[in-house]
Tab-separated table of C-alpha atoms and ligand atoms in Angstrom:
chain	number	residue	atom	x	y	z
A	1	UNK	CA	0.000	0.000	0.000
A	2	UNK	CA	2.696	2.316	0.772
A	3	UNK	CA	3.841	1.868	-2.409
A	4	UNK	CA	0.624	3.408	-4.109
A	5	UNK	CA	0.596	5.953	-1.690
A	6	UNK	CA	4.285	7.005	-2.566
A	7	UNK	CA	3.046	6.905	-6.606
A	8	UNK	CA	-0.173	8.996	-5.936
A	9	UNK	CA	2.102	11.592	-4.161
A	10	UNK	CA	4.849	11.176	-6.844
A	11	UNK	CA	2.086	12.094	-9.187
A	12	UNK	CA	1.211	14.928	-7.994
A	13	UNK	CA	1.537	17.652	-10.607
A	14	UNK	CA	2.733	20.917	-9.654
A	15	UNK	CA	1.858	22.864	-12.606
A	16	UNK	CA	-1.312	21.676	-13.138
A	17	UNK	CA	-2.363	22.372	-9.431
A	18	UNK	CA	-0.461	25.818	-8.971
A	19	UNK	CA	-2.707	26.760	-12.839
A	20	UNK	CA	-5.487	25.413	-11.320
A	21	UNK	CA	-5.422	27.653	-8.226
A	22	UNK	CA	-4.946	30.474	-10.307
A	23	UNK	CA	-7.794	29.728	-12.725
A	24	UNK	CA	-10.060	29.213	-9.511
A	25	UNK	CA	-8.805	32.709	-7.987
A	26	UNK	CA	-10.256	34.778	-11.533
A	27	UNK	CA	-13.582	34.057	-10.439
A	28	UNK	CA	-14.233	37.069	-7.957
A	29	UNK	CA	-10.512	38.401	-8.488
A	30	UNK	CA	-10.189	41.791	-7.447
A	31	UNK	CA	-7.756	44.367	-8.528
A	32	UNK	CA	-5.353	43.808	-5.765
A	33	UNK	CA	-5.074	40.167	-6.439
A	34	UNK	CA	-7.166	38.960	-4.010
A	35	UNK	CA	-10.531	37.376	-4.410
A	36	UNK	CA	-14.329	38.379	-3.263
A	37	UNK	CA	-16.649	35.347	-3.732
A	38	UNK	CA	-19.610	35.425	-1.628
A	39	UNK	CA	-21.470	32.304	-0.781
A	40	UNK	CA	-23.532	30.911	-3.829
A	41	UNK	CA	-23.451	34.535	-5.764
A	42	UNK	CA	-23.641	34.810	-9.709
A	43	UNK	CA	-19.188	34.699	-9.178
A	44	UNK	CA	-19.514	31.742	-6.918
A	45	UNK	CA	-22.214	29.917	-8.786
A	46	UNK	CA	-19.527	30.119	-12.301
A	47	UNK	CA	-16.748	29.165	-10.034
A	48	UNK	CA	-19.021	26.260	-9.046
A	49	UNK	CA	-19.337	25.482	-12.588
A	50	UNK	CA	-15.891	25.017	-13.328
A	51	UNK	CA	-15.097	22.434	-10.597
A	52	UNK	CA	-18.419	20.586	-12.002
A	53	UNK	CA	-16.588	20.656	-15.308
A	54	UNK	CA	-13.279	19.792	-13.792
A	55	UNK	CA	-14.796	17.155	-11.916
A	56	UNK	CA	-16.952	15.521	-14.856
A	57	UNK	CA	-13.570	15.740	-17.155
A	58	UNK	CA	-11.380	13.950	-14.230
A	59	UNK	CA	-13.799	10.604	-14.206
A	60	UNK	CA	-16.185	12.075	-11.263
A	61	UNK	CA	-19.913	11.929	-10.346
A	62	UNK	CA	-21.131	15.330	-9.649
A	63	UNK	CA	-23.895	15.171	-7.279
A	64	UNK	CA	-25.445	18.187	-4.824
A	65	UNK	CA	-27.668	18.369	-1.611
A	66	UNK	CA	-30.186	20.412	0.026
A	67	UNK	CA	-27.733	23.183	1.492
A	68	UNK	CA	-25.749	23.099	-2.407
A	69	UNK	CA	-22.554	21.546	-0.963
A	70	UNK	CA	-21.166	19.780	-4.160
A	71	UNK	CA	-19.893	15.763	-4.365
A	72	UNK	CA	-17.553	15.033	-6.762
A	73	UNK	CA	-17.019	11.021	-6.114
A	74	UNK	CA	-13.890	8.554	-7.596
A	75	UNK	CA	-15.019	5.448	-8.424
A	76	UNK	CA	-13.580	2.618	-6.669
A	77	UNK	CA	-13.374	-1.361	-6.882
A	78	UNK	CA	-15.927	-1.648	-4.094
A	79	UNK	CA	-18.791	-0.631	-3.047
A	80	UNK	CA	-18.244	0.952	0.978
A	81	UNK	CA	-18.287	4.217	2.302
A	82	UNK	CA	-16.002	6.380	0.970
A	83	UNK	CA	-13.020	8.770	2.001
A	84	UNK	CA	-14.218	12.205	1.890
A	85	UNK	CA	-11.703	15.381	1.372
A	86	UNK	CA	-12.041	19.003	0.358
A	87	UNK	CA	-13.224	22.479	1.987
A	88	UNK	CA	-14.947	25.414	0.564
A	89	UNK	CA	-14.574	27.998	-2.166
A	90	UNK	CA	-16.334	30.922	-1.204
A	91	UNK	CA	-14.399	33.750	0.174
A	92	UNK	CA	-14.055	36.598	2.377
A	93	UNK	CA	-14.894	40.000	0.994
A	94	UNK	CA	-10.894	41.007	1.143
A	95	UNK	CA	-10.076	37.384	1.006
A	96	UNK	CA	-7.024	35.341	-0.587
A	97	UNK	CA	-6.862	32.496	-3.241
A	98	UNK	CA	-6.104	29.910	-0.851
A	99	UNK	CA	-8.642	29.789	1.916
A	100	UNK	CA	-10.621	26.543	1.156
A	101	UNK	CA	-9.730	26.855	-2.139
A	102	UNK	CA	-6.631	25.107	-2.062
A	103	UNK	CA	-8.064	22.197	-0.005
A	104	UNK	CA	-10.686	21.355	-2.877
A	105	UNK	CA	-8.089	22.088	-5.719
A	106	UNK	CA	-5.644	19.950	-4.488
A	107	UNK	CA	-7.981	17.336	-3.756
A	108	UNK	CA	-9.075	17.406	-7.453
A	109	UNK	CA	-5.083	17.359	-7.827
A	110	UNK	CA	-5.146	14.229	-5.932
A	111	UNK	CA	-7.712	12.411	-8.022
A	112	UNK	CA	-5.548	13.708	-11.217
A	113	UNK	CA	-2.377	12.090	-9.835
A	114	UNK	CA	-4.520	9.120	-9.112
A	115	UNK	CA	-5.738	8.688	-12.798
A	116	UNK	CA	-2.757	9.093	-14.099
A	117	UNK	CA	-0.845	6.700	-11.697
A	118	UNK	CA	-3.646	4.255	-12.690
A	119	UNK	CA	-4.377	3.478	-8.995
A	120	UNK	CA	-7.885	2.015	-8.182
A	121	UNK	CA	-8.792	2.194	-4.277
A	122	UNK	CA	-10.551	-0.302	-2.638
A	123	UNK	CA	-13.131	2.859	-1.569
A	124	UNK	CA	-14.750	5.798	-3.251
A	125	UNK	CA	-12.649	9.242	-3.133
A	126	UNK	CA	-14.936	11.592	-2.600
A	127	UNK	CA	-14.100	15.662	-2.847
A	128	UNK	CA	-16.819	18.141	-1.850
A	129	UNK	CA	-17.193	21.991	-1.872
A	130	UNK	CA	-18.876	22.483	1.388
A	131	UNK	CA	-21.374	25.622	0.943
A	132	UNK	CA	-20.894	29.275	3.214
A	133	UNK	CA	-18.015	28.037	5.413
A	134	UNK	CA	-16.781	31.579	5.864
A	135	UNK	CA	-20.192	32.849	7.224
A	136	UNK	CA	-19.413	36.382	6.108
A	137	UNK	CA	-22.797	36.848	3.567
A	138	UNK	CA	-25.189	34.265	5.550
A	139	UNK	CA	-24.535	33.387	9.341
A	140	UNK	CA	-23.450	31.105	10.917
A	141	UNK	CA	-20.483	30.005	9.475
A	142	UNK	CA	-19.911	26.393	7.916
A	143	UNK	CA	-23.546	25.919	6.698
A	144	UNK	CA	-22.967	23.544	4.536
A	145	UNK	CA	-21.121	20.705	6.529
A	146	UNK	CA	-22.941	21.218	9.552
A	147	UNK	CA	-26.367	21.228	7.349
A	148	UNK	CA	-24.658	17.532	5.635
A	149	UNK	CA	-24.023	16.331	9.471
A	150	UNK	CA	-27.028	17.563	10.844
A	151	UNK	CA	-29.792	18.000	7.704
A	152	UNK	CA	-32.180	19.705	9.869
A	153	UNK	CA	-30.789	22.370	10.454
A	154	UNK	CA	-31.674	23.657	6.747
A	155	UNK	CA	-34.960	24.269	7.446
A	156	UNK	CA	-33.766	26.996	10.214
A	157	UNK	CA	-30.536	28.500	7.539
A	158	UNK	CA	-33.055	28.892	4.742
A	159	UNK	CA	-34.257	32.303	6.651
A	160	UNK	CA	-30.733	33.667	6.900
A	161	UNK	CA	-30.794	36.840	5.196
A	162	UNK	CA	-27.609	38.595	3.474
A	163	UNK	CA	-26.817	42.201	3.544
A	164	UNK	CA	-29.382	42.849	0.964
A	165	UNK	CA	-32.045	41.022	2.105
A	166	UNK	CA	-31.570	37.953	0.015
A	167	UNK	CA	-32.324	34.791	2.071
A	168	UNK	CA	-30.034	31.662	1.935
A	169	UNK	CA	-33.399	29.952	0.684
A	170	UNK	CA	-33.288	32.410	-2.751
A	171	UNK	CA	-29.555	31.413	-3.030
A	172	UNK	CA	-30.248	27.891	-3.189
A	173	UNK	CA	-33.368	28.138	-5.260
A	174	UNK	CA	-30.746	30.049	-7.611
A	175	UNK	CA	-28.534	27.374	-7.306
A	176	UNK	CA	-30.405	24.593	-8.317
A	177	UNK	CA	-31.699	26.983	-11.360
A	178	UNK	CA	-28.012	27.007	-12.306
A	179	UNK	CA	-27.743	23.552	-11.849
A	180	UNK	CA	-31.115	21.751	-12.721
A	181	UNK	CA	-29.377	18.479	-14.041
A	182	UNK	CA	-27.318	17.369	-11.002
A	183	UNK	CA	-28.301	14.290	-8.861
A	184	UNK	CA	-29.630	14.940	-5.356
A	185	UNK	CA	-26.889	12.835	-2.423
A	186	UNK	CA	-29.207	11.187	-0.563
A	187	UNK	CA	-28.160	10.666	2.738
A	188	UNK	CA	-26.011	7.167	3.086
A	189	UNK	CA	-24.255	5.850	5.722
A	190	UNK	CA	-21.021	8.057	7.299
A	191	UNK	CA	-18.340	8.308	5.360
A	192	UNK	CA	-15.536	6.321	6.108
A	193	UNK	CA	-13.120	8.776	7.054
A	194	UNK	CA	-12.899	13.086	6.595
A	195	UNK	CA	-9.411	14.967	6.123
A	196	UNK	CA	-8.965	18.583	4.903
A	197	UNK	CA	-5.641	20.305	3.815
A	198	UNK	CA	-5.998	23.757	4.512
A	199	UNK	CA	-3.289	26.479	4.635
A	200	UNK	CA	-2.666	28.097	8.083
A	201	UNK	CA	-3.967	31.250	7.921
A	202	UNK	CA	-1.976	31.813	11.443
A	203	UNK	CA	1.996	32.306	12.223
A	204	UNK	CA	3.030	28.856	13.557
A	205	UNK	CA	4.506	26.747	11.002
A	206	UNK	CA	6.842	29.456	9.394
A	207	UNK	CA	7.957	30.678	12.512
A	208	UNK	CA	8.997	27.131	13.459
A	209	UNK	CA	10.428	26.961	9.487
A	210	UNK	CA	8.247	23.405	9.347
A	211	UNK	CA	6.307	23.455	6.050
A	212	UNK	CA	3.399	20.481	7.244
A	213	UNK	CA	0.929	20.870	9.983
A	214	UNK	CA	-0.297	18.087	11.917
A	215	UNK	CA	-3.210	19.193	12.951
A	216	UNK	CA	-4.899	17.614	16.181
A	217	UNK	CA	-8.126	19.748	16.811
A	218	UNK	CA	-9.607	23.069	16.582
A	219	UNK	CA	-10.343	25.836	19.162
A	220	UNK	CA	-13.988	27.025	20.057
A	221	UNK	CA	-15.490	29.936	18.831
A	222	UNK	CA	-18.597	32.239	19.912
A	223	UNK	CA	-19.994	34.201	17.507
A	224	UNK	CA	-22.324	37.573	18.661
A	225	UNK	CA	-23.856	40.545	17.403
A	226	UNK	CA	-24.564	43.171	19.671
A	227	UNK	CA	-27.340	46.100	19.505
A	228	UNK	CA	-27.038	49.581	21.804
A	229	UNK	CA	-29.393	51.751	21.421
A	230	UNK	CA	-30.021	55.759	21.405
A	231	UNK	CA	-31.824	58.669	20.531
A	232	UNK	CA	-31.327	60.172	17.813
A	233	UNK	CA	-30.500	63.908	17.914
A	234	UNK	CA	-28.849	67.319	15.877
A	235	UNK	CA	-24.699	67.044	15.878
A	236	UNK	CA	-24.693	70.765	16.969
A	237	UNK	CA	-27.745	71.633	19.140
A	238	UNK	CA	-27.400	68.870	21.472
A	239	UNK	CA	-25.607	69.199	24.740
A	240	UNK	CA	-22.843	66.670	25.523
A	241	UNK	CA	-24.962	65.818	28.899
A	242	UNK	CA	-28.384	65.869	26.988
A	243	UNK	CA	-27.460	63.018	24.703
A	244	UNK	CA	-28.176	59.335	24.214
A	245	UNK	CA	-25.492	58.332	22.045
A	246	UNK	CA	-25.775	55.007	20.632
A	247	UNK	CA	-21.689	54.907	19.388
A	248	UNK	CA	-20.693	56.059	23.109
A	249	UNK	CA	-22.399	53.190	24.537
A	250	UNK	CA	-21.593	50.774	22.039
A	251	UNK	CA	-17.701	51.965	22.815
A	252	UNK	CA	-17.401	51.827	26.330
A	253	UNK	CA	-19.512	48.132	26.188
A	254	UNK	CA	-16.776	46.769	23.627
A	255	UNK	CA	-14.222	48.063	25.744
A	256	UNK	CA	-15.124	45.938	29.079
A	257	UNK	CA	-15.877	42.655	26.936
A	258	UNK	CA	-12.110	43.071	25.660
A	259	UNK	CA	-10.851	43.767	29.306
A	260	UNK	CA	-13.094	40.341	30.533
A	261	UNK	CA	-12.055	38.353	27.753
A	262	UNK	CA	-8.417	38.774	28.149
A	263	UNK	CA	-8.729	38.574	32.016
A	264	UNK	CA	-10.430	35.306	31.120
A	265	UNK	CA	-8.594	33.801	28.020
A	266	UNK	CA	-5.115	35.120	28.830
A	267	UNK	CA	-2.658	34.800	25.790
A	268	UNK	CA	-4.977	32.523	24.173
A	269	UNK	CA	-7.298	34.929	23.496
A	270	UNK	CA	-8.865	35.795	20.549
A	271	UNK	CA	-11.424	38.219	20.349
A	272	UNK	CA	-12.631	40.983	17.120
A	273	UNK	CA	-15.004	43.532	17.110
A	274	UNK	CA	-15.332	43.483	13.151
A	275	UNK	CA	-18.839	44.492	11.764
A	276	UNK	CA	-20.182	47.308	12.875
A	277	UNK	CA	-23.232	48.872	11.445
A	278	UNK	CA	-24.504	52.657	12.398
A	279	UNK	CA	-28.131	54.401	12.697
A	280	UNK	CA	-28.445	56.670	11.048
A	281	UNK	CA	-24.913	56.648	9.604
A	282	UNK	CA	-24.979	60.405	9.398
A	283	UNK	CA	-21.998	63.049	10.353
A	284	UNK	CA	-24.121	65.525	11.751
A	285	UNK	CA	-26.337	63.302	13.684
A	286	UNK	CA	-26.410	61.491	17.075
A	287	UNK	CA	-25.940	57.620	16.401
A	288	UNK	CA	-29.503	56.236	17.425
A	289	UNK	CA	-28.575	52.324	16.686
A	290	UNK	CA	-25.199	50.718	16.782
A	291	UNK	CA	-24.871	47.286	16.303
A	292	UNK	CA	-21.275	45.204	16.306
A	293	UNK	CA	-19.926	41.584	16.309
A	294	UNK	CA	-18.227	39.493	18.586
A	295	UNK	CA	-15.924	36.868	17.342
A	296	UNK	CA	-14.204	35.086	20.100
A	297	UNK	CA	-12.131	32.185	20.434
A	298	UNK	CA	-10.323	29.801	22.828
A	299	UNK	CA	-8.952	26.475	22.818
A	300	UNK	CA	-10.469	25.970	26.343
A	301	UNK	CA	-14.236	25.073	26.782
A	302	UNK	CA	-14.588	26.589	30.257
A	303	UNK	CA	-12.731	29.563	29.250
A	304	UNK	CA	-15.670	30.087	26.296
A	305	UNK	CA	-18.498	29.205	28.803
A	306	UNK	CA	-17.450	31.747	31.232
A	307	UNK	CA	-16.868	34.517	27.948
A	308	UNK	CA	-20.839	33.457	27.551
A	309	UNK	CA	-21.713	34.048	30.942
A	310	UNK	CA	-19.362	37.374	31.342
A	311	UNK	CA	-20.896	38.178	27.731
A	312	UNK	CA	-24.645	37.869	29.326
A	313	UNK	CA	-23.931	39.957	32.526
A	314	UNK	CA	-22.209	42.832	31.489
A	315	UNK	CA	-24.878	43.271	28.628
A	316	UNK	CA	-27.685	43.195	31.267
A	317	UNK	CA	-25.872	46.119	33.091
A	318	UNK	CA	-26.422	48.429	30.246
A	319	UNK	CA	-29.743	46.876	29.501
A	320	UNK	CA	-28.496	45.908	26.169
A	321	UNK	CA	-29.848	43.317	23.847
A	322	UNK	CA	-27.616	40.332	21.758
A	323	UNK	CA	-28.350	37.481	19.629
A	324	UNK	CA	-26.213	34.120	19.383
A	325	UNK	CA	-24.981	33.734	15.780
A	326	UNK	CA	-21.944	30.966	15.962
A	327	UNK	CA	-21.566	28.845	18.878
A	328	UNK	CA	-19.492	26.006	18.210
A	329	UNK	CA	-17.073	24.019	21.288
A	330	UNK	CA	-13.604	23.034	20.677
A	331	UNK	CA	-12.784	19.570	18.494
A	332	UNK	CA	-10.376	17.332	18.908
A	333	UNK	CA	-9.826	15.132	15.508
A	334	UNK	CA	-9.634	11.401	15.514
A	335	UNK	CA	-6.063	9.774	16.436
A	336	UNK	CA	-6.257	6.966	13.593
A	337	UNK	CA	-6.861	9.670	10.868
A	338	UNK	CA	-4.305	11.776	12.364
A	339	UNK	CA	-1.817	9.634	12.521
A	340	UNK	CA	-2.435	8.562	8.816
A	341	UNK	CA	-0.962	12.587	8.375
A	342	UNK	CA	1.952	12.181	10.691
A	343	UNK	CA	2.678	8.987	8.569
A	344	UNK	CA	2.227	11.088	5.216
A	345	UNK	CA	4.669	14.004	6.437
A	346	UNK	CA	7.417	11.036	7.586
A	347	UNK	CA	7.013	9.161	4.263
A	348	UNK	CA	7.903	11.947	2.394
A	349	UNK	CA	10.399	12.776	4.881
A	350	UNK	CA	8.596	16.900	5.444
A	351	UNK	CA	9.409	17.811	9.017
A	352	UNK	CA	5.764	18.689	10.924
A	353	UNK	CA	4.410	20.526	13.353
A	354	UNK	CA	1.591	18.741	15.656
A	355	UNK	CA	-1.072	21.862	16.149
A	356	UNK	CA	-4.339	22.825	17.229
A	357	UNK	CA	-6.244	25.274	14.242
A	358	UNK	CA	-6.951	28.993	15.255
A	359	UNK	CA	-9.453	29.036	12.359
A	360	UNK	CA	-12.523	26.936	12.284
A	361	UNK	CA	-13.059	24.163	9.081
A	362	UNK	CA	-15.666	22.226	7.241
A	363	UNK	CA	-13.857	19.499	9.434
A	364	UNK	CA	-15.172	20.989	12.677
A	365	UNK	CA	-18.557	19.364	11.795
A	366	UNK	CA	-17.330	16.562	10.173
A	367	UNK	CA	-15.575	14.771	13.021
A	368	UNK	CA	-19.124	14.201	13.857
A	369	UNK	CA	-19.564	12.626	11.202
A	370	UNK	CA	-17.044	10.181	10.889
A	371	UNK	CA	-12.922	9.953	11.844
A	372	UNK	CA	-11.728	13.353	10.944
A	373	UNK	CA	-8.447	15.512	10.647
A	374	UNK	CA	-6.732	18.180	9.063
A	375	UNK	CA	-3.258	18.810	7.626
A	376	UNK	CA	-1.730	22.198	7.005
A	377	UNK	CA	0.605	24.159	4.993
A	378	UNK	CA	2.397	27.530	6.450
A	379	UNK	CA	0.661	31.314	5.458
A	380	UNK	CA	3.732	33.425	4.093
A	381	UNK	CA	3.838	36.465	7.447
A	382	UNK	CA	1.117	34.077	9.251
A	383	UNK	CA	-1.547	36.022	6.440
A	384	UNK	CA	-4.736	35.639	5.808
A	385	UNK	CA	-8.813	37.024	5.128
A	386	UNK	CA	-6.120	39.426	3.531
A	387	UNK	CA	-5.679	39.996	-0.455
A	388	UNK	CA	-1.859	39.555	0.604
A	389	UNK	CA	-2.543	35.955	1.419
A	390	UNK	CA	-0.049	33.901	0.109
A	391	UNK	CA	1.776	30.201	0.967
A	392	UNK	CA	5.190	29.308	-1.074
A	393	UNK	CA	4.853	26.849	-4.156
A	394	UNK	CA	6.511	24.184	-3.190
A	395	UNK	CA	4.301	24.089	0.268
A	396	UNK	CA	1.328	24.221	-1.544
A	397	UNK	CA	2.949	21.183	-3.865
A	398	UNK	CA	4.126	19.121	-0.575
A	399	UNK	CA	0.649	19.183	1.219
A	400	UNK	CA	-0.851	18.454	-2.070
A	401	UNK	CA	1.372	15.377	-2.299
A	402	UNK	CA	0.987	14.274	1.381
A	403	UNK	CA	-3.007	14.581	1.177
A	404	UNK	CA	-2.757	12.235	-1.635
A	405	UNK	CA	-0.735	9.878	0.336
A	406	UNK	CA	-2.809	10.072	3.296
A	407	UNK	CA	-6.084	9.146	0.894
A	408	UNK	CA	-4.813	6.538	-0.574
A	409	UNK	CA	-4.188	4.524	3.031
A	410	UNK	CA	-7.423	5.940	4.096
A	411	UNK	CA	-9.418	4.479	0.872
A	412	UNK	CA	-7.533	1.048	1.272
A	413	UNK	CA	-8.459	0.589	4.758
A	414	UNK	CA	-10.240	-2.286	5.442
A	415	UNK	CA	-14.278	-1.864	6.193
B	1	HGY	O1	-13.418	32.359	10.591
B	1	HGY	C1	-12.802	31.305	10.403
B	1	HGY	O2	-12.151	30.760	11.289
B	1	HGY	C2	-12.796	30.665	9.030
B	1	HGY	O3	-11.665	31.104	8.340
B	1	HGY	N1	-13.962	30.962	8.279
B	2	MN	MN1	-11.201	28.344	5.277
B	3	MN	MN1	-11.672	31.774	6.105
């Protein structure tokens, strides 16, 4: 077996992938060579189209589900459940080329190499697109996969609403308008195994000059928005003690969470205060609504349930209201799958680093699935939900070539 595994990875063409990533990035590419791809938009819904093409010309099934995540299944020499890989392809607003991206292009690298090797696997090879992982146009984050682990949870993400209004239900029925010919999944037993090769997006691996991460789990994450309200009034007529200013509020509130968060999370921490929206958004007038986000994040689950109770009592005191949009614990992947990583970065002799992921993944949801881990590749200055975003060639050509050798021991194992 090790054998195939070391072909598949031999196969592994870096031209073809590196082209491929680039190709990918043109759909949403903005000026300063990032990307903006929002979740199952007109730009998405093309990109979607060519991986559907890519997929059909590389041997695949194409098949979709209820929340649009797309299959694209190997064929195998028997019929059991198969080895799933891949992550997500829609992208941050200021986002890079590499966030998901390269975890479902160098899956479809993977499947390339193992045409061309002519290697058969005892089990299907399965890549998917998961829908909305980054959460940024409909919240929560990672629809799709948790909507695949958990299918009804749909019924409650149809009635997200974007920016504009636009529900996640609209998006989908615009989906399947775009795509009225592919199969439905229909549910089937778990998938064997789950393993997504993601780049950082964090500092670790460069600074330890390692170019594979093991990685053993992800941290938690709490997700809020938060509404303060005012009164309205005139910029210039009002008197500094006559005023109910939303913004002031909203200011000093942000500034205890911070001070509780880090008193509670230490250098863990993680916390970002990054949407904020303004009533009525005018110079000259007192700010009447002001609503921000909360994205925090810790590796330790008591740590996150006292951030939620901390969270709940301070917003009491000023009588202000919140609403839940992302709550998700920490995960700790399955030893047999990661181990089948370790085993990939020895074989190909790539010194790793064993770490737990600051970002959340697809894979977050799918460990409840079935056996689940992660491998990663280093982000050039730790960069990333940045247009700068950017991992070195041969990194991205290494994690391609140890995903392939950790799928091919995963779709030989034995039912
Ligand atoms: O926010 C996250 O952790 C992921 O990159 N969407
Ligand atoms: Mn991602
Ligand atoms: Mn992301």
């Amino acid at each position: 077996m090790s054998s195939d595994a070391l072909k598949a990875a031999s196969y592994i063409d870096a031209s073809r992938l590196l082209e491929s990533i680039e190709t990918l990035a043109c759909f949403g590419a903005r000026d300063d060579g990032g990307v903006d791809r929002p979740a199952l938009s007109p730009i998405d819904i093309d990109a979607r189209r060519f991986l559907v093409n890519r997929a059909v010309e590389l041997g695949c099934t194409v098949r979709t589900d209820a929340c649009a995540n797309l299959f694209f299944r190997r064929p195998s020499v028997e019929d059991l459940p198969p080895v799933m890989t891949g992550s997500h392809v829609d992208t941050q607003p200021t986002g890079g080329k590499l966030d998901g991206c390269y975890g479902v292009l160098a899956a479809f690298e993977c499947v390339a190499a193992l045409n061309d090797a002519g290697i058969r696997t005892r089990r299907p090879l399965e890549v998917v697109a998961w829908t909305n992982e980054e959460g940024t146009r409909f919240q929560p984050g990672a629809m799709g996969s948790s909507a695949f682990v958990d299918p009804a949870l749909i019924e409650r993400y149809g009635q997200a609403k974007d920016s504009d209004g636009i529900s996640l239900d609209s998006a989908l029925a615009a989906h399947r308008e775009a795509f009225p010919s592919l199969e439905t999944r229909v549910a089937e037993t778990a998938a064997h195994a789950f393993i997504e090769l993601h780049i950082e997006q964090g500092p670790l691996l460069e600074l330890a000059n390692v170019p594979l991460g093991v990685v053993k789990g992800i941290q938690g994450v709490r997700w809020y928005a938060v509404r303060c309200r005012g009164v309205a009034a005139h910029a210039g007529t009002t008197p500094m003690h006559a005023r109910h200013d939303a913004m002031t509020l909203a200011v000093c509130i942000r500034a205890e969470i911070a001070a509780f968060a880090y008193q509670l999370g230490g250098n863990d921490t993680r916390i970002t205060f990054g949407r904020w929206s303004v009533l009525p958004n005018s110079i000259n007038t007192i700010a009447s609504e002001v609503t921000f986000t909360i994205d925090f994040r810790h590796p330790n689950p008591s740590v996150l349930h006292s951030f939620d109770t901390q969270l709940a009592n301070c917003l009491a005191r000023h009588a202000v209201t919140s609403e839940a949009l992302f709550i998700h614990p920490p995960v700790d992947f399955a030893p047999a799958v990661i181990q089948r990583v370790a085993d990939a970065c020895d074989a190909l002799d790539a010194p790793s680093l064993s770490i737990t992921s600051g970002a959340f993944h697809d894979a977050m949801y799918l460990a409840k699935h079935c056996p689940s881990a992660m491998l990663f590749v280093p982000s050039r200055g730790g960069i990333s939900h940045n247009p700068l975003e950017a991992t070195d060639d041969d990194h991205l050509v290494l994690g391609a070539r140890a995903l392939a050798h950790c799928l091919v021991h995963l779709c030989n194992e034995a039912p």
